[in-house]
């Protein structure tokens, strides 16, 4: 059991609401920040228990920020904990939050979990996360639940939306004009899809390059298909040259 899990099961203070398997995922991505002056922003305050848990886990130098639509959540402000009241679907409000926080190392989206809320929060806030920071959205099972406007392979769910991130992170290798290198390609190091959770680790990246080391001693196996493709391409080029000459 990691420290977060221990804290959760011993908790007699403010209520925390988390799925059991999340603790291993949090610890896997967040433990590197323990004891530092990490700035954590969590959407969804509810009873204030998770903010207390983060404060305990990250230590005396961390700064925890919570966002919730419920004005009663303001009562959960505390040492090292600041609360913002507003709607995570309100893009102006999101910008105003980002402007008040000096830095975001970790963003956790545990807010209302509707598709609009998830997409809006990602679209507006991702750029504000530090270049080496982490984005984590949880409870993504709502992407399958009609009440939250989810559904299997349904267009517009956050999971369908985020499946495109897999293409974006690989865009350096694209041969299609429809998939181009973007800020996402240049600033995202890895994507982690778990049950109900997506973690995005940011890190600046250059165009990837391949190298060989050591000595090659046997002829390489080249599939016959590659020969055929190359031959066909050459034949097409020759044919085009001759057709153009005949035209002129
Ligand atoms: C799942 S609870 C958060 C649980 C909390 N993080 C915890 O671990 O104990 C979701 C919270 O999101 C808030 N919420 C719902 N819709 C919202 C919206 N549009 N903008 C901001 N917060 C919202 C709710 O008021 C509720 O407190």
Short mmCIF file of C-alpha atoms and ligand atoms in Angstrom, two decimals:
data_model
loop_
_atom_site.label_atom_id
_atom_site.label_comp_id
_atom_site.label_asym_id
_atom_site.label_seq_id
_atom_site.Cartn_x
_atom_site.Cartn_y
_atom_site.Cartn_z
CA UNK A 1 0.00 0.00 0.00
CA UNK A 2 1.50 3.38 -0.92
CA UNK A 3 1.33 6.47 1.33
CA UNK A 4 -1.70 7.91 -0.46
CA UNK A 5 -3.64 4.72 -0.02
CA UNK A 6 -2.65 4.52 3.66
CA UNK A 7 -3.79 8.12 4.15
CA UNK A 8 -7.10 7.38 2.41
CA UNK A 9 -7.95 4.34 4.53
CA UNK A 10 -6.97 6.06 7.78
CA UNK A 11 -8.82 9.26 6.90
CA UNK A 12 -11.34 10.40 9.50
CA UNK A 13 -11.26 14.03 8.37
CA UNK A 14 -12.88 15.58 5.32
CA UNK A 15 -14.43 13.10 2.91
CA UNK A 16 -12.39 11.93 -0.08
CA UNK A 17 -13.99 10.22 -3.05
CA UNK A 18 -11.63 8.11 -5.19
CA UNK A 19 -11.66 4.73 -6.96
CA UNK A 20 -9.35 2.23 -5.29
CA UNK A 21 -7.08 1.59 -8.26
CA UNK A 22 -6.29 5.30 -8.72
CA UNK A 23 -3.76 5.40 -5.86
CA UNK A 24 -1.16 3.31 -7.63
CA UNK A 25 -1.46 5.54 -10.71
CA UNK A 26 -1.17 8.76 -8.72
CA UNK A 27 1.89 7.51 -6.89
CA UNK A 28 3.52 6.29 -10.10
CA UNK A 29 3.34 9.75 -11.70
CA UNK A 30 3.34 12.10 -8.70
CA UNK A 31 5.92 10.65 -6.29
CA UNK A 32 8.75 12.54 -8.06
CA UNK A 33 7.22 15.80 -6.75
CA UNK A 34 7.04 14.85 -3.07
CA UNK A 35 8.91 17.24 -0.79
CA UNK A 36 9.20 19.88 -3.52
CA UNK A 37 7.38 23.20 -3.95
CA UNK A 38 5.01 21.55 -6.44
CA UNK A 39 1.90 23.49 -7.56
CA UNK A 40 -1.13 21.20 -7.87
CA UNK A 41 -4.48 22.25 -9.33
CA UNK A 42 -7.46 19.95 -8.80
CA UNK A 43 -10.83 20.50 -10.46
CA UNK A 44 -13.57 19.13 -8.17
CA UNK A 45 -13.28 19.96 -4.47
CA UNK A 46 -16.47 18.33 -3.17
CA UNK A 47 -15.94 17.84 0.61
CA UNK A 48 -12.34 19.11 0.52
CA UNK A 49 -10.77 15.78 1.53
CA UNK A 50 -8.64 15.21 -1.56
CA UNK A 51 -7.03 18.65 -1.21
CA UNK A 52 -5.98 17.72 2.34
CA UNK A 53 -4.65 14.41 1.05
CA UNK A 54 -2.49 16.13 -1.60
CA UNK A 55 -1.17 18.57 0.99
CA UNK A 56 -0.10 15.73 3.27
CA UNK A 57 1.37 13.69 0.40
CA UNK A 58 3.39 16.47 -1.27
CA UNK A 59 4.57 18.07 1.97
CA UNK A 60 5.06 21.46 3.58
CA UNK A 61 6.35 23.26 0.48
CA UNK A 62 3.53 22.37 -1.91
CA UNK A 63 0.73 24.66 -3.04
CA UNK A 64 -2.70 23.14 -3.64
CA UNK A 65 -5.42 24.87 -5.67
CA UNK A 66 -8.99 23.62 -5.92
CA UNK A 67 -11.73 24.64 -8.36
CA UNK A 68 -15.42 23.93 -7.84
CA UNK A 69 -18.75 25.31 -8.98
CA UNK A 70 -20.19 24.96 -5.48
CA UNK A 71 -19.64 28.19 -3.49
CA UNK A 72 -19.75 26.23 -0.20
CA UNK A 73 -16.36 24.74 -1.13
CA UNK A 74 -14.79 28.08 -0.22
CA UNK A 75 -14.85 26.90 3.41
CA UNK A 76 -12.14 24.38 2.54
CA UNK A 77 -9.45 27.01 2.06
CA UNK A 78 -6.58 26.29 4.43
CA UNK A 79 -2.84 26.69 4.88
CA UNK A 80 -1.27 25.95 1.47
CA UNK A 81 -4.78 25.48 -0.04
CA UNK A 82 -6.53 28.09 -2.21
CA UNK A 83 -10.00 27.63 -3.68
CA UNK A 84 -11.51 29.16 -6.82
CA UNK A 85 -15.27 29.10 -7.33
CA UNK A 86 -16.55 28.88 -10.90
CA UNK A 87 -17.67 26.69 -13.78
CA UNK A 88 -15.02 24.61 -15.53
CA UNK A 89 -17.03 25.04 -18.73
CA UNK A 90 -16.52 28.79 -18.59
CA UNK A 91 -13.39 29.46 -20.65
CA UNK A 92 -12.99 33.03 -19.33
CA UNK A 93 -13.10 31.75 -15.77
CA UNK A 94 -10.46 29.11 -16.55
CA UNK A 95 -8.10 31.78 -17.91
CA UNK A 96 -8.61 33.90 -14.82
CA UNK A 97 -7.69 30.91 -12.62
CA UNK A 98 -4.55 30.24 -14.67
CA UNK A 99 -3.53 33.88 -14.36
CA UNK A 100 -3.74 33.76 -10.57
CA UNK A 101 -1.61 30.64 -10.18
CA UNK A 102 2.14 31.17 -10.56
CA UNK A 103 2.70 27.71 -12.06
CA UNK A 104 0.84 24.44 -12.61
CA UNK A 105 3.00 21.33 -12.24
CA UNK A 106 0.11 18.90 -11.88
CA UNK A 107 -3.46 19.36 -13.08
CA UNK A 108 -6.05 16.83 -11.91
CA UNK A 109 -9.48 16.96 -13.54
CA UNK A 110 -11.91 15.42 -11.05
CA UNK A 111 -14.69 17.91 -11.69
CA UNK A 112 -18.13 17.32 -13.19
CA UNK A 113 -16.88 14.74 -15.75
CA UNK A 114 -19.24 15.67 -18.58
CA UNK A 115 -17.71 15.59 -22.06
CA UNK A 116 -17.99 19.36 -22.44
CA UNK A 117 -16.36 19.99 -19.07
CA UNK A 118 -13.48 17.59 -19.74
CA UNK A 119 -12.77 18.93 -23.24
CA UNK A 120 -13.12 22.57 -22.28
CA UNK A 121 -10.81 22.19 -19.28
CA UNK A 122 -8.21 20.32 -21.34
CA UNK A 123 -8.38 22.83 -24.22
CA UNK A 124 -8.02 25.89 -22.04
CA UNK A 125 -5.69 24.65 -19.31
CA UNK A 126 -3.23 22.29 -20.98
CA UNK A 127 -1.03 25.10 -22.26
CA UNK A 128 -0.69 26.49 -18.73
CA UNK A 129 0.77 23.25 -17.36
CA UNK A 130 4.52 23.52 -16.85
CA UNK A 131 6.69 22.20 -19.71
CA UNK A 132 7.69 19.25 -17.49
CA UNK A 133 4.30 18.96 -15.83
CA UNK A 134 1.51 16.41 -15.70
CA UNK A 135 -2.13 16.41 -16.76
CA UNK A 136 -4.39 13.76 -15.23
CA UNK A 137 -8.11 13.35 -15.99
CA UNK A 138 -10.00 10.77 -13.97
CA UNK A 139 -13.40 9.07 -13.86
CA UNK A 140 -13.30 8.76 -17.64
CA UNK A 141 -15.78 5.88 -17.38
CA UNK A 142 -18.34 8.68 -17.79
CA UNK A 143 -17.25 8.63 -21.45
CA UNK A 144 -19.31 5.41 -21.71
CA UNK A 145 -22.31 6.59 -19.69
CA UNK A 146 -25.23 8.28 -21.47
CA UNK A 147 -26.12 10.45 -18.46
CA UNK A 148 -22.77 12.23 -18.96
CA UNK A 149 -23.29 12.34 -22.78
CA UNK A 150 -20.96 9.37 -23.14
CA UNK A 151 -21.30 6.20 -25.22
CA UNK A 152 -19.06 3.54 -26.78
CA UNK A 153 -17.26 5.08 -29.79
CA UNK A 154 -19.65 7.99 -29.58
CA UNK A 155 -18.37 11.09 -31.35
CA UNK A 156 -17.48 13.91 -29.01
CA UNK A 157 -16.67 11.92 -25.89
CA UNK A 158 -13.45 12.88 -24.18
CA UNK A 159 -11.99 9.42 -24.80
CA UNK A 160 -12.73 9.62 -28.54
CA UNK A 161 -11.24 13.13 -28.51
CA UNK A 162 -8.12 12.00 -26.66
CA UNK A 163 -7.51 8.97 -28.89
CA UNK A 164 -6.33 11.56 -31.44
CA UNK A 165 -3.49 12.43 -29.05
CA UNK A 166 -1.89 9.10 -30.03
CA UNK A 167 -1.62 10.36 -33.61
CA UNK A 168 -0.39 13.77 -32.50
CA UNK A 169 2.45 12.35 -30.43
CA UNK A 170 3.55 10.32 -33.50
CA UNK A 171 3.14 13.16 -36.00
CA UNK A 172 6.88 13.38 -36.82
CA UNK A 173 6.40 10.11 -38.71
CA UNK A 174 3.27 11.12 -40.60
CA UNK A 175 3.23 10.90 -44.39
CA UNK A 176 -0.17 12.56 -44.53
CA UNK A 177 -0.84 16.28 -44.83
CA UNK A 178 -3.77 15.66 -42.47
CA UNK A 179 -1.41 14.86 -39.57
CA UNK A 180 1.16 17.57 -38.98
CA UNK A 181 3.67 18.22 -36.20
CA UNK A 182 1.97 20.47 -33.66
CA UNK A 183 2.69 22.02 -30.28
CA UNK A 184 1.33 18.80 -28.81
CA UNK A 185 3.94 16.75 -30.73
CA UNK A 186 6.71 19.06 -29.54
CA UNK A 187 5.69 19.29 -25.88
CA UNK A 188 4.23 15.90 -24.94
CA UNK A 189 6.53 13.10 -23.89
CA UNK A 190 4.06 10.32 -23.09
CA UNK A 191 0.41 9.29 -22.84
CA UNK A 192 -0.83 6.77 -20.29
CA UNK A 193 -4.31 5.36 -20.73
CA UNK A 194 -5.49 3.48 -17.63
CA UNK A 195 -8.92 2.27 -16.61
CA UNK A 196 -10.82 5.57 -16.26
CA UNK A 197 -7.67 7.71 -16.19
CA UNK A 198 -5.58 9.51 -18.79
CA UNK A 199 -2.16 10.86 -17.78
CA UNK A 200 -0.21 13.12 -20.11
CA UNK A 201 3.42 13.79 -19.25
CA UNK A 202 4.81 16.95 -20.79
CA UNK A 203 8.44 17.33 -21.85
CA UNK A 204 9.93 19.30 -24.74
CA UNK A 205 10.92 17.02 -27.61
CA UNK A 206 13.03 17.41 -30.75
CA UNK A 207 12.35 15.48 -33.92
CA UNK A 208 13.21 11.85 -33.07
CA UNK A 209 16.21 10.37 -34.84
CA UNK A 210 17.39 6.81 -35.40
CA UNK A 211 21.00 5.71 -35.13
CA UNK A 212 22.95 2.47 -35.54
CA UNK A 213 25.86 1.33 -33.45
CA UNK A 214 28.02 -1.79 -33.77
CA UNK A 215 28.93 -3.78 -36.90
CA UNK A 216 26.46 -5.32 -39.35
CA UNK A 217 27.57 -8.88 -40.31
CA UNK A 218 24.69 -10.46 -42.25
CA UNK A 219 22.63 -9.24 -45.21
CA UNK A 220 19.39 -7.68 -44.02
CA UNK A 221 16.09 -9.40 -44.66
CA UNK A 222 14.06 -7.19 -46.98
CA UNK A 223 10.46 -8.25 -47.60
CA UNK A 224 9.67 -8.84 -51.30
CA UNK A 225 6.80 -6.35 -50.92
CA UNK A 226 9.36 -3.54 -50.42
CA UNK A 227 11.04 -4.44 -53.76
CA UNK A 228 7.68 -4.48 -55.51
CA UNK A 229 6.68 -1.13 -54.06
CA UNK A 230 10.01 0.47 -55.01
CA UNK A 231 9.87 -1.02 -58.51
CA UNK A 232 6.29 0.16 -59.07
CA UNK A 233 7.21 3.66 -57.89
CA UNK A 234 10.16 3.79 -60.32
CA UNK A 235 8.00 2.51 -63.20
CA UNK A 236 5.40 5.18 -62.43
CA UNK A 237 8.08 7.92 -62.48
CA UNK A 238 9.47 6.66 -65.84
CA UNK A 239 5.96 6.42 -67.27
CA UNK A 240 5.22 10.02 -66.18
CA UNK A 241 8.44 11.31 -67.82
CA UNK A 242 7.55 9.63 -71.13
CA UNK A 243 3.94 10.76 -71.06
CA UNK A 244 5.08 14.37 -70.50
CA UNK A 245 7.60 14.14 -73.42
CA UNK A 246 4.88 12.82 -75.74
CA UNK A 247 2.57 15.67 -74.67
CA UNK A 248 5.11 18.40 -75.53
C1 LIG B 1 -16.15 13.86 -7.94
S1 LIG B 1 -16.43 15.32 -7.03
C2 LIG B 1 -14.79 15.76 -6.58
C3 LIG B 1 -14.21 14.82 -5.59
C4 LIG B 1 -12.94 15.27 -4.93
N1 LIG B 1 -11.90 15.63 -5.87
C5 LIG B 1 -12.44 14.13 -4.07
O1 LIG B 1 -11.55 13.39 -4.54
O2 LIG B 1 -12.93 13.95 -2.98
C6 LIG B 1 -16.84 16.40 -8.32
C7 LIG B 1 -16.96 17.90 -7.95
O3 LIG B 1 -17.04 18.61 -9.17
C8 LIG B 1 -17.85 19.74 -8.97
N2 LIG B 1 -18.36 20.20 -10.26
C9 LIG B 1 -19.43 19.72 -10.96
N3 LIG B 1 -19.61 20.45 -12.07
C10 LIG B 1 -18.65 21.40 -12.09
C11 LIG B 1 -18.34 22.46 -12.99
N4 LIG B 1 -19.04 22.67 -14.09
N5 LIG B 1 -17.28 23.25 -12.69
C12 LIG B 1 -16.55 23.05 -11.57
N6 LIG B 1 -16.81 22.05 -10.68
C13 LIG B 1 -17.84 21.24 -10.93
C14 LIG B 1 -18.94 19.27 -8.03
O4 LIG B 1 -19.50 20.36 -7.32
C15 LIG B 1 -18.18 18.28 -7.14
O5 LIG B 1 -17.79 18.91 -5.94
#
